[in-house]
Amino acid sequence: MNTLSGCSTSGTCLLRILAGILTFFMYHTAFSQSLITGTVKGSDDLALPGATLVIIGTNIYTTTDTEGKFALKAESGVTIEVSFLGYTSYQFVVGNQTEINIVLNQLTTNLAEVVVVGYGIQNKKDLTGAIGSIQEKDFNKGNYTSPDQLIQGRVAGVQISNTSGQPGVASTIKIRGNAVITGTGHPLFVLDGVPLSGLQTRPNIGENSNGADFGTSPAGNPLNFINPNDIASIDILKDASAAAIYGSRAAYGVVNITTKKAQTGEPTIDFSLSAGMASIQNKVKVLDENQYREAMNYYNVNPANDKGGSTNSLSAISRTGIQQNYNVGIGGGNTNGKYRVSFGYLDQEGIIAASEIKKYNASLSTNFKFLESKRLGADLNLIASQYQEEIPLIRNEGGLIGNALRWNPTDSLRNSDGSFNNPYGNNPLAISELYHDNSNVTTILASVSPYYEFTDWLLLKVVGSLNYAAGERRNSFEQNLLPNPPMKYGTASIYNNQNYSNQLTTTLQFKNEILPQINLTAIAGFEYMQFKNKGSSIQVIGSDDSGFGNFGLDYTNYIQYSNPDNRVVSSFVEPQTELQSYFGRTIFDYKNKYLLTATFRADGSSKFGKENKYGYFPSLSAGWIVS
C-alpha cells in the first residue's frame, strides 16, 4: 500500500492533516478583522462627539459622530485607546465582542488642564511660571464688546477696569501691580498665535485745532474687533519665566486669546440670542430744586438765581440702554478637513443718550490634513470685523456729565419756543444733541499655519499673518453751541488712521524621553514682524454768520463748501518698524515630578541704535510637583 511521504502510518498522516487545518484556522482567526461598534459617553450620560479611538501602535483611528457613536475594524488582541479633551482616557483589548459602550470620567483636577504658553501648549502641572487660565464655562455672563471683559474679576493678580462707561471704550489691564516707569503699561495680546500690534486704530481727538479745548476723550478698545462669543479660552502669562519667550513686548505680561476651532463630525449649528438693559445704578447726589432754594436762603444768594423751574439735568441726558446680541456658528468635517464659520451682531446702547456701539463680526477657522499618514496639515484663520461708535462729549476732564451735575436745578433746559436755554457750552442737553462724534473701524486679520510632523515627537510649524485696520472718525459742533466767533459758526473734522502689521514665525518643536525617566520638551524659533501706521485729517470752521447752514445733514458731509481759508489739512506716516527675533525654550522633566525650564529670546528692532540692535531676555525657573 502506498503511503504519503513522511507518514509512517495512515493514522499519523490524518493527525498531521488535522493539525495543519487547525493551525490555519487559528492563524486566520487571530488575524481576521471584525467590525466593532458602540458609543462613547461621559459620566453624566451625555454623548461625546469627536472622541478619538485609536489602535495603539498604528495610525488607524476613528472619531465619534454627533451622537457619540463609532465604528472601527480591528483585529482580535489589539488594544484600543479612547480619549476626549477634558476626560480621562480609557483602553480595552479587542476580543470577540462586536459592540461596546464606553463611559469616560471627567478630569477632576485642573492640573491636567492644557494651557496656552508662548508658541505652544503645556499641561498645567508642568508649568514653572505663573499663568492664569480661564475657560469658556467660567467667563462672565452677559453682553460684552471685547474679550477682556469676559475675565474681569476672574483671574488672581489681574486688575481690569473700564476707563469710562461708554460702550466700546478701552480697558486698563494691570498684571501684578500698577507700577509703570516707562512704556504703555499694557500687556501684549496674542490671538491664536499672532501677536497684536496694539496700535490705536480709532483716531483720538484732544484739543480742537480751532482752539476749543474739551479735554481728551477715552481711547477705543483695540480688542473690539474680536467677537467675545468666539473665544474658547484666555491664558495670562504673569511672570518673567512665563512671558520671557515674547521678549521686550512682554514687559507687562502676555494675554493669550484662543478662539473656537473646527471640530470633526456632522455639520452642527450653534445659535445664541441675548438681550438686556442698562441704567445708572448709583447717581451722584446733588441738590434738587427745593434743596437748592433752601441753600440759596441759607447762604443769602441773589434771588435772581432761582429761575422758578424744576429740572433733573442728568435724567435729561441719560436713558435705559437696550442691548442685543446675536451669534451663529456652523462647523463640521472629518479627519481630512474641518471647518467652523461664525457670524455675530451686537447693538449696545449706552446709558448716556448719545452713546452706542454696533459690531459686525465674521470668522472662519479651518484645518486640513494631507498624505496618508496625516502628518502634513495646515490651519487657516480669518477674522473680519467692523464696529461703529456714537461717542458723546464725555472727557476724562469733565464734559457732558460735569455740566449736567453743575446745572441749576431751578433752570429749564429749553425755552418756551423749544430752543435751547443758554446753549453755549453749559447746557448739557444742548451739548448732547448739537455735538456729533462718530467712528467707524474695520479690521481684517488673516493667518495661515502649515505644519509637518516628522515623527510623533518632532514638529515643524510656520505661521504667517496679515493684520489690516482702518479707522475713520467724524466730529462736528453745530453752530451756536460755542459762544465766540468763529467757533459759533460751527466746526467739522474728519480723521483717518490705517495700521498694518505682518508676521512670519517658524518653530521646531521636540518632545520625547531622552534618558530613562527624563523627558525633554523644547522649542526653537525665528520670528519677523513689520509695522506700519499712517493717517490724515481735515478740520474746518464756519466762515461767517451763516456758518454751515441748516440742511439736515452732518457738517462733515459738505466740507467742500466751506471757506478754504478756514481749512486745516494734515497727514502723517510713521517710519516703518521691524522686529526680528530668535527664541527658544527647554523643559526638563525628571520622573514627572521635578521640572526645570530655561527660556531665551533675542529681539532685534529697527528702533534700536546701530551699535545696539539686539536686546536679550533670558529666564530660568524650576518646579516640584508635590502631589
XYZ file of C-alpha atoms in Angstrom:
627
model
C 0.000 0.000 0.000
C 1.332 3.344 -0.958
C 1.654 5.918 1.891
C 2.004 9.679 1.906
C 5.576 10.952 2.065
C 6.676 11.499 5.648
C 3.811 9.440 7.082
C 4.645 6.131 8.665
C 1.009 5.183 9.019
C -2.263 6.444 7.713
C -3.302 7.459 11.254
C -0.241 9.646 11.630
C -0.922 11.390 8.331
C -4.516 12.064 9.338
C -3.388 13.647 12.582
C -0.912 15.872 10.717
C -3.567 16.983 8.221
C -5.977 17.810 11.040
C -3.243 19.730 12.893
C -2.464 21.749 9.752
C -6.112 22.612 9.238
C -6.453 23.619 12.914
C -3.285 25.771 12.741
C -4.531 27.500 9.593
C -7.918 28.129 11.197
C -6.347 29.528 14.370
C -3.963 31.715 12.321
C -6.799 33.018 10.170
C -8.940 33.687 13.252
C -6.152 35.546 15.037
C -5.558 37.936 12.161
C -9.083 38.403 10.878
C -10.741 41.775 11.447
C -14.126 42.341 12.957
C -16.269 45.490 12.992
C -16.661 46.974 16.465
C -19.437 49.467 17.077
C -20.643 51.319 20.132
C -20.987 54.682 21.836
C -18.787 56.945 23.922
C -20.444 58.966 26.676
C -19.398 60.967 29.684
C -20.151 60.064 33.263
C -23.151 62.395 33.025
C -24.612 60.113 30.297
C -24.147 62.761 27.612
C -22.727 61.726 24.238
C -19.171 62.865 23.448
C -18.987 63.827 19.747
C -15.468 63.956 18.331
C -13.959 61.451 20.806
C -10.968 59.626 19.301
C -10.494 55.821 19.189
C -7.032 54.749 18.050
C -5.456 51.292 17.751
C -2.284 51.629 19.806
C 0.879 51.234 17.759
C -0.826 52.065 14.446
C -2.191 55.057 12.559
C -5.664 53.508 12.440
C -8.276 55.555 14.261
C -11.776 56.942 14.072
C -13.892 59.561 15.814
C -17.402 59.509 17.218
C -20.281 61.268 15.474
C -22.628 63.849 16.981
C -24.435 61.103 18.933
C -21.214 59.631 20.298
C -21.419 56.561 18.029
C -18.440 54.932 16.342
C -17.491 52.006 14.083
C -13.942 50.629 13.798
C -12.449 47.484 12.226
C -9.854 45.849 14.471
C -8.082 42.523 14.875
C -8.537 40.409 17.941
C -5.916 41.038 20.600
C -5.112 44.678 19.750
C -5.560 47.485 22.284
C -7.772 50.477 21.546
C -7.435 53.772 23.407
C -10.404 56.118 23.735
C -9.734 59.796 24.539
C -11.605 63.094 24.681
C -10.387 66.516 25.791
C -11.189 67.098 29.455
C -11.802 63.397 30.205
C -9.581 60.536 31.352
C -8.590 58.158 28.556
C -9.746 54.513 28.514
C -8.153 51.400 26.987
C -9.604 47.988 26.173
C -8.376 44.838 24.429
C -10.346 43.575 21.446
C -11.737 40.108 21.971
C -14.802 38.510 20.457
C -17.073 41.472 21.235
C -18.736 43.349 18.366
C -20.356 46.109 20.385
C -19.112 48.072 23.374
C -20.400 51.120 25.218
C -17.720 53.263 26.841
C -18.065 55.788 29.673
C -15.275 58.349 30.204
C -14.803 60.129 33.511
C -14.280 63.878 33.536
C -10.946 65.069 34.865
C -11.317 66.126 38.467
C -8.113 68.133 38.845
C -7.180 71.270 36.990
C -3.543 70.116 36.963
C -4.471 68.033 33.905
C -5.692 71.082 32.003
C -3.844 72.237 28.921
C -2.938 75.934 28.858
C -1.535 78.102 26.087
C 2.027 79.245 26.689
C 4.396 81.073 24.368
C 4.268 79.408 20.930
C 2.666 76.199 22.153
C 0.564 74.427 24.765
C 1.525 72.725 28.002
C -0.069 70.738 30.805
C -0.761 72.954 33.783
C 1.038 70.512 36.068
C 4.254 71.012 34.097
C 4.312 74.797 34.464
C 7.087 76.522 36.369
C 5.863 80.049 35.580
C 2.806 81.892 36.847
C -0.067 81.501 34.380
C -3.736 82.249 34.946
C -6.101 80.265 32.737
C -9.836 80.626 32.312
C -12.111 78.596 30.048
C -15.360 79.449 28.289
C -17.510 77.897 31.006
C -16.016 80.290 33.560
C -16.403 83.521 31.577
C -18.513 86.388 32.893
C -22.038 86.172 31.535
C -23.752 88.982 29.663
C -23.354 91.227 26.613
C -19.748 92.288 26.169
C -17.996 94.204 23.411
C -14.454 92.832 23.888
C -12.738 89.691 25.279
C -11.067 91.396 28.263
C -14.487 91.963 29.849
C -15.047 88.184 29.947
C -12.361 87.711 32.622
C -12.812 90.903 34.645
C -12.521 89.883 38.300
C -11.846 86.245 37.396
C -8.047 85.921 37.447
C -5.944 86.452 40.563
C -3.384 89.228 40.249
C -5.048 90.735 37.166
C -6.850 94.071 37.518
C -9.202 95.114 34.696
C -11.047 98.425 34.935
C -13.002 100.465 32.414
C -11.800 103.986 31.744
C -15.383 105.097 31.041
C -18.933 103.747 30.994
C -19.128 104.344 27.260
C -19.716 101.167 25.183
C -16.555 100.030 23.394
C -14.137 102.077 25.467
C -10.665 100.750 26.260
C -9.966 98.867 29.493
C -6.967 99.334 31.736
C -5.313 95.960 32.378
C -2.659 95.620 35.063
C -0.937 92.310 35.788
C 0.640 92.044 39.227
C 0.612 95.709 40.122
C 0.235 99.213 38.768
C 3.848 100.406 38.738
C 4.914 101.637 35.290
C 8.114 103.636 34.850
C 8.181 103.721 31.045
C 6.068 102.302 28.237
C 2.316 101.869 27.930
C 1.841 99.563 30.897
C -0.451 97.366 28.786
C 0.182 93.639 28.280
C 0.909 92.039 24.913
C -2.164 90.421 23.354
C -1.686 87.264 21.280
C -4.616 85.946 19.233
C -4.291 82.329 18.034
C -0.506 82.650 17.937
C -0.498 86.080 16.266
C 0.908 88.916 18.452
C -1.214 92.050 18.011
C 0.480 95.370 17.354
C -1.524 97.284 19.971
C -1.726 100.315 17.663
C -4.766 102.543 18.134
C -6.918 102.413 15.002
C -9.760 104.638 16.106
C -8.421 108.217 15.827
C -8.285 110.133 19.093
C -9.239 113.796 19.388
C -7.951 116.073 22.093
C -7.759 119.839 21.719
C -9.756 121.102 18.756
C -7.467 122.626 16.147
C -9.509 125.815 16.266
C -8.793 126.393 19.924
C -11.712 124.823 21.800
C -10.235 122.570 24.464
C -12.723 119.927 25.605
C -10.152 117.559 27.092
C -9.042 114.139 25.919
C -11.621 111.515 25.009
C -11.165 107.951 26.309
C -9.384 105.721 23.794
C -11.128 102.952 21.888
C -10.520 99.317 22.799
C -8.013 97.663 20.389
C -9.706 94.291 21.071
C -13.142 95.393 19.879
C -12.694 93.560 16.574
C -12.795 90.183 18.368
C -16.209 88.639 18.982
C -16.338 87.505 22.651
C -18.675 84.680 21.617
C -15.850 83.165 19.519
C -13.431 82.890 22.463
C -12.635 79.402 23.800
C -10.056 80.300 26.466
C -7.828 83.097 27.746
C -4.426 82.399 29.325
C -2.466 85.149 31.082
C 1.319 84.881 31.442
C 2.084 86.800 34.610
C 5.776 86.483 35.486
C 9.119 86.738 33.703
C 9.538 82.981 33.407
C 6.267 82.569 31.523
C 6.470 85.735 29.414
C 10.218 85.926 28.614
C 9.806 83.994 25.371
C 7.943 87.041 23.962
C 10.865 89.321 24.778
C 10.690 93.094 25.007
C 6.954 93.380 24.317
C 6.075 91.184 27.299
C 7.332 93.591 29.952
C 3.796 93.994 31.331
C 2.652 90.399 30.840
C 1.016 88.487 27.989
C -2.639 87.676 27.328
C -3.087 84.647 25.053
C -6.555 84.503 23.450
C -7.646 81.243 21.799
C -10.717 81.195 19.576
C -13.059 78.275 18.992
C -11.751 75.819 16.408
C -13.208 73.446 13.876
C -14.339 70.040 15.171
C -14.893 66.744 13.377
C -18.360 65.332 12.989
C -21.611 66.014 11.217
C -22.360 69.703 10.492
C -23.750 71.477 13.551
C -25.323 74.893 14.057
C -24.998 76.931 17.251
C -27.212 79.953 17.687
C -27.441 82.318 20.625
C -29.533 85.378 21.304
C -29.275 87.602 24.342
C -30.743 90.931 25.306
C -30.531 93.209 28.294
C -30.920 96.695 29.701
C -28.505 99.052 31.423
C -29.168 102.124 33.534
C -27.378 104.285 36.099
C -27.477 102.408 39.387
C -25.779 104.884 41.728
C -26.287 108.502 40.764
C -24.190 111.299 42.178
C -26.246 113.064 44.820
C -26.762 116.743 44.004
C -29.273 119.306 45.247
C -32.750 119.157 43.758
C -34.727 122.369 43.126
C -36.114 122.549 46.684
C -32.780 121.874 48.362
C -31.179 124.401 46.042
C -33.635 127.105 47.116
C -33.056 126.275 50.785
C -29.317 126.610 50.238
C -29.828 129.956 48.499
C -31.759 131.270 51.512
C -29.244 129.914 53.992
C -26.249 131.482 52.215
C -28.085 134.699 51.198
C -27.565 134.084 47.488
C -29.035 136.537 44.986
C -32.712 135.526 44.481
C -32.242 136.020 40.732
C -30.524 132.604 40.665
C -33.896 130.986 41.310
C -35.312 130.527 37.811
C -38.577 129.141 39.074
C -38.322 125.777 37.334
C -37.676 122.151 38.202
C -35.070 120.232 36.163
C -33.205 116.960 36.565
C -30.471 117.553 34.006
C -28.762 114.159 34.480
C -32.006 112.341 33.705
C -32.444 114.552 30.638
C -29.256 113.229 29.014
C -29.419 109.600 30.254
C -31.613 106.634 29.410
C -32.137 102.934 29.897
C -29.852 101.457 27.249
C -31.100 98.445 25.301
C -28.567 95.743 24.427
C -28.994 92.927 21.926
C -26.532 90.304 20.744
C -26.941 87.644 18.012
C -24.422 84.905 17.188
C -24.474 81.874 14.893
C -21.747 79.275 14.315
C -21.628 76.429 11.801
C -18.995 73.691 11.925
C -18.178 70.131 10.983
C -15.830 67.973 8.922
C -13.768 64.818 9.144
C -10.180 63.810 9.766
C -9.117 65.209 6.371
C -10.706 68.623 6.768
C -12.645 70.568 9.389
C -14.259 73.981 9.371
C -16.046 76.483 11.585
C -17.646 79.701 10.383
C -19.374 82.209 12.644
C -21.269 85.489 12.400
C -22.115 87.969 15.126
C -24.057 91.195 15.575
C -24.060 93.404 18.674
C -26.012 96.586 19.310
C -25.346 98.155 22.692
C -26.824 101.495 23.687
C -25.040 103.441 26.384
C -26.705 104.923 29.441
C -25.929 108.374 28.009
C -28.384 109.123 25.219
C -25.682 109.999 22.679
C -23.628 106.796 23.103
C -23.883 103.491 21.241
C -21.777 100.785 19.592
C -22.725 98.408 16.791
C -20.488 95.484 15.857
C -20.499 93.137 12.874
C -18.224 90.083 13.069
C -17.428 87.149 10.790
C -14.775 84.471 11.277
C -13.550 81.328 9.539
C -11.418 78.566 11.060
C -10.304 75.532 9.039
C -7.899 72.628 9.382
C -6.730 70.346 6.567
C -4.585 67.207 6.719
C -2.756 65.670 3.799
C -0.885 62.471 2.924
C -1.899 59.011 4.037
C -0.058 59.477 7.312
C -1.903 62.772 8.020
C 1.388 64.262 9.174
C 1.141 67.247 6.820
C -1.501 69.801 7.728
C -2.492 73.444 7.595
C -4.654 75.765 9.693
C -6.353 78.792 8.172
C -7.999 81.515 10.269
C -9.764 84.665 9.127
C -11.463 87.379 11.195
C -13.324 90.300 9.639
C -14.940 92.949 11.799
C -16.491 96.371 11.632
C -17.764 98.401 14.544
C -19.442 101.790 14.596
C -19.482 104.089 17.616
C -21.526 107.105 18.588
C -19.363 108.957 21.106
C -20.785 111.621 23.454
C -18.800 114.635 24.641
C -17.563 112.879 27.766
C -13.956 113.608 28.581
C -11.573 112.453 31.245
C -11.557 116.070 32.494
C -15.352 116.559 32.545
C -17.634 117.464 29.650
C -21.268 116.453 29.285
C -21.809 114.807 32.687
C -19.863 117.504 34.512
C -22.144 120.159 33.042
C -25.232 118.135 33.949
C -24.162 117.889 37.595
C -23.436 121.638 37.738
C -26.672 122.774 36.076
C -29.010 124.957 38.138
C -31.936 122.619 39.060
C -34.363 125.577 39.029
C -33.460 126.499 35.435
C -35.068 124.853 32.395
C -33.008 123.239 29.625
C -35.292 124.545 26.853
C -37.075 127.827 26.295
C -40.802 128.039 25.773
C -40.313 128.020 21.980
C -38.353 124.751 22.155
C -34.929 126.307 21.607
C -32.080 125.534 23.989
C -31.679 127.731 27.039
C -28.117 129.067 27.326
C -26.607 126.549 24.873
C -23.099 127.993 24.897
C -21.154 125.044 26.254
C -23.107 124.803 29.540
C -26.495 123.313 28.692
C -25.947 119.519 28.881
C -28.966 118.735 26.672
C -27.702 121.161 24.012
C -24.263 119.523 24.141
C -25.853 116.083 23.820
C -27.898 116.999 20.746
C -25.697 119.573 18.971
C -22.373 117.726 19.276
C -21.753 114.768 16.935
C -18.884 112.287 17.103
C -18.973 109.027 15.142
C -16.269 106.463 14.424
C -16.059 103.502 12.084
C -13.292 100.875 12.420
C -12.756 97.956 10.030
C -10.297 95.151 10.833
C -9.138 92.074 8.911
C -6.816 89.510 10.481
C -5.795 86.519 8.356
C -3.311 83.791 9.245
C -2.185 80.525 7.676
C -0.176 77.903 9.535
C 1.230 74.889 7.649
C 2.920 72.203 9.734
C 4.610 68.824 9.301
C 5.122 66.074 11.881
C 8.385 64.310 11.064
C 7.694 61.879 13.909
C 5.420 61.771 16.924
C 7.996 63.871 18.769
C 9.234 66.364 16.156
C 7.027 69.082 14.621
C 7.855 71.892 12.205
C 5.349 74.767 12.092
C 5.167 78.052 10.198
C 2.721 80.889 10.975
C 2.171 83.746 8.553
C -0.306 86.535 9.278
C -1.559 89.849 7.944
C -3.427 92.366 10.101
C -5.010 95.436 8.488
C -7.159 98.002 10.275
C -8.669 101.279 9.092
C -10.464 103.814 11.269
C -12.456 106.929 10.439
C -13.837 109.473 12.895
C -16.218 112.331 12.038
C -16.703 115.098 14.568
C -18.784 118.300 14.423
C -20.164 121.097 16.616
C -23.380 122.607 15.371
C -23.411 126.382 15.083
C -24.417 128.383 18.164
C -23.226 125.609 20.504
C -19.995 127.528 21.135
C -20.204 131.177 22.246
C -17.442 133.066 20.466
C -16.677 133.701 16.764
C -15.542 131.949 14.687
C -16.402 128.815 16.706
C -20.036 129.885 16.999
C -20.443 129.256 13.274
C -19.859 125.523 13.702
C -16.939 123.126 13.139
C -16.389 119.879 11.238
C -13.488 117.425 11.319
C -12.664 114.104 9.637
C -9.793 111.908 10.851
C -8.421 108.711 9.261
C -5.958 106.116 10.538
C -4.537 102.973 8.880
C -2.454 100.271 10.562
C -0.637 97.316 9.023
C 1.315 94.500 10.632
C 2.815 91.333 9.125
C 4.245 88.319 10.894
C 6.240 85.250 9.883
C 7.126 82.746 12.625
C 8.896 79.410 12.192
C 9.209 76.948 15.075
C 10.654 73.464 15.540
C 9.153 71.570 18.489
C 10.590 68.481 20.191
C 9.016 66.322 22.892
C 10.422 62.917 23.855
C 12.186 60.868 26.519
C 15.931 61.419 26.081
C 17.128 59.339 29.050
C 15.379 56.929 31.412
C 12.780 58.947 33.375
C 13.972 62.218 31.814
C 11.668 63.919 29.303
C 12.669 66.917 27.225
C 10.233 69.408 25.714
C 11.938 72.025 23.585
C 11.087 74.683 21.018
C 13.313 76.853 18.859
C 12.093 79.548 16.524
C 12.602 82.620 14.398
C 10.110 85.491 14.067
C 9.928 88.541 11.832
C 7.342 91.305 12.220
C 6.701 94.544 10.342
C 4.550 97.522 11.439
C 3.148 100.495 9.520
C 0.927 103.359 10.655
C -0.357 106.399 8.780
C -3.270 108.822 8.792
C -4.734 112.136 7.702
C -7.249 114.758 8.846
C -9.190 117.797 7.691
C -10.672 120.344 10.117
C -12.779 123.378 9.189
C -14.965 126.046 10.827
C -17.866 128.104 9.509
C -16.781 131.332 7.860
C -19.486 133.899 8.641
C -22.813 134.474 10.362
C -24.468 131.886 8.127
C -21.985 129.220 9.232
C -22.596 125.794 7.730
C -26.308 126.403 7.393
C -29.054 124.023 8.433
C -29.656 121.372 5.765
C -30.415 118.365 7.978
C -27.002 116.829 7.305
C -23.915 116.476 9.432
C -21.416 119.210 8.611
C -18.778 116.611 7.689
C -20.887 115.677 4.653
C -20.378 119.006 2.874
C -16.970 120.240 3.991
C -16.155 121.065 0.365
C -18.440 124.108 0.561
C -16.541 125.658 3.453
C -14.134 128.560 3.080
C -10.718 127.127 2.032
C -9.029 129.688 4.263
C -10.655 128.054 7.284
C -9.496 124.535 6.489
C -6.605 122.764 8.195
C -5.394 119.690 6.314
C -2.726 117.405 7.728
C -1.345 113.903 7.253
C 1.347 111.710 8.735
C 3.173 108.467 8.163
C 5.278 106.866 10.856
C 8.573 105.207 9.919
C 8.124 101.533 9.147
C 9.429 99.479 12.051
C 10.668 95.897 12.018
C 11.256 93.305 14.703
C 13.466 90.256 14.167
C 13.717 87.680 16.927
C 15.310 84.361 17.828
C 13.907 82.399 20.735
C 13.983 79.030 22.447
C 12.647 77.174 25.468
C 13.595 73.850 27.050
C 11.729 71.999 29.776
C 13.370 69.055 31.572
C 11.000 66.711 33.380
C 12.514 64.140 35.750
C 10.225 61.350 36.980
C 7.178 63.525 36.154
C 7.977 65.321 39.381
C 10.938 67.687 39.067
C 10.879 70.439 36.433
C 13.466 72.825 35.062
C 12.583 75.462 32.446
C 15.063 77.669 30.582
C 13.927 80.370 28.148
C 15.856 82.774 25.953
C 14.901 85.407 23.383
C 16.888 87.910 21.359
C 14.895 90.842 19.946
C 16.385 92.960 17.176
C 14.467 96.143 16.384
C 14.855 98.832 13.741
C 14.152 101.325 16.559
C 17.422 100.421 18.273
C 20.719 102.199 17.593
C 23.251 100.826 15.106
C 25.623 99.744 17.846
C 22.985 98.010 19.914
C 20.423 96.378 17.632
C 19.505 93.443 19.907
C 18.127 93.062 23.396
C 18.399 89.744 25.243
C 15.832 88.227 27.584
C 16.812 85.049 29.449
C 14.898 83.310 32.237
C 15.351 80.205 34.363
C 12.793 78.584 36.665
C 12.291 75.307 38.498
C 9.321 73.431 39.898
C 8.441 70.451 42.060
C 5.123 68.630 41.706
C 4.424 67.896 45.361
C 1.382 65.719 44.628
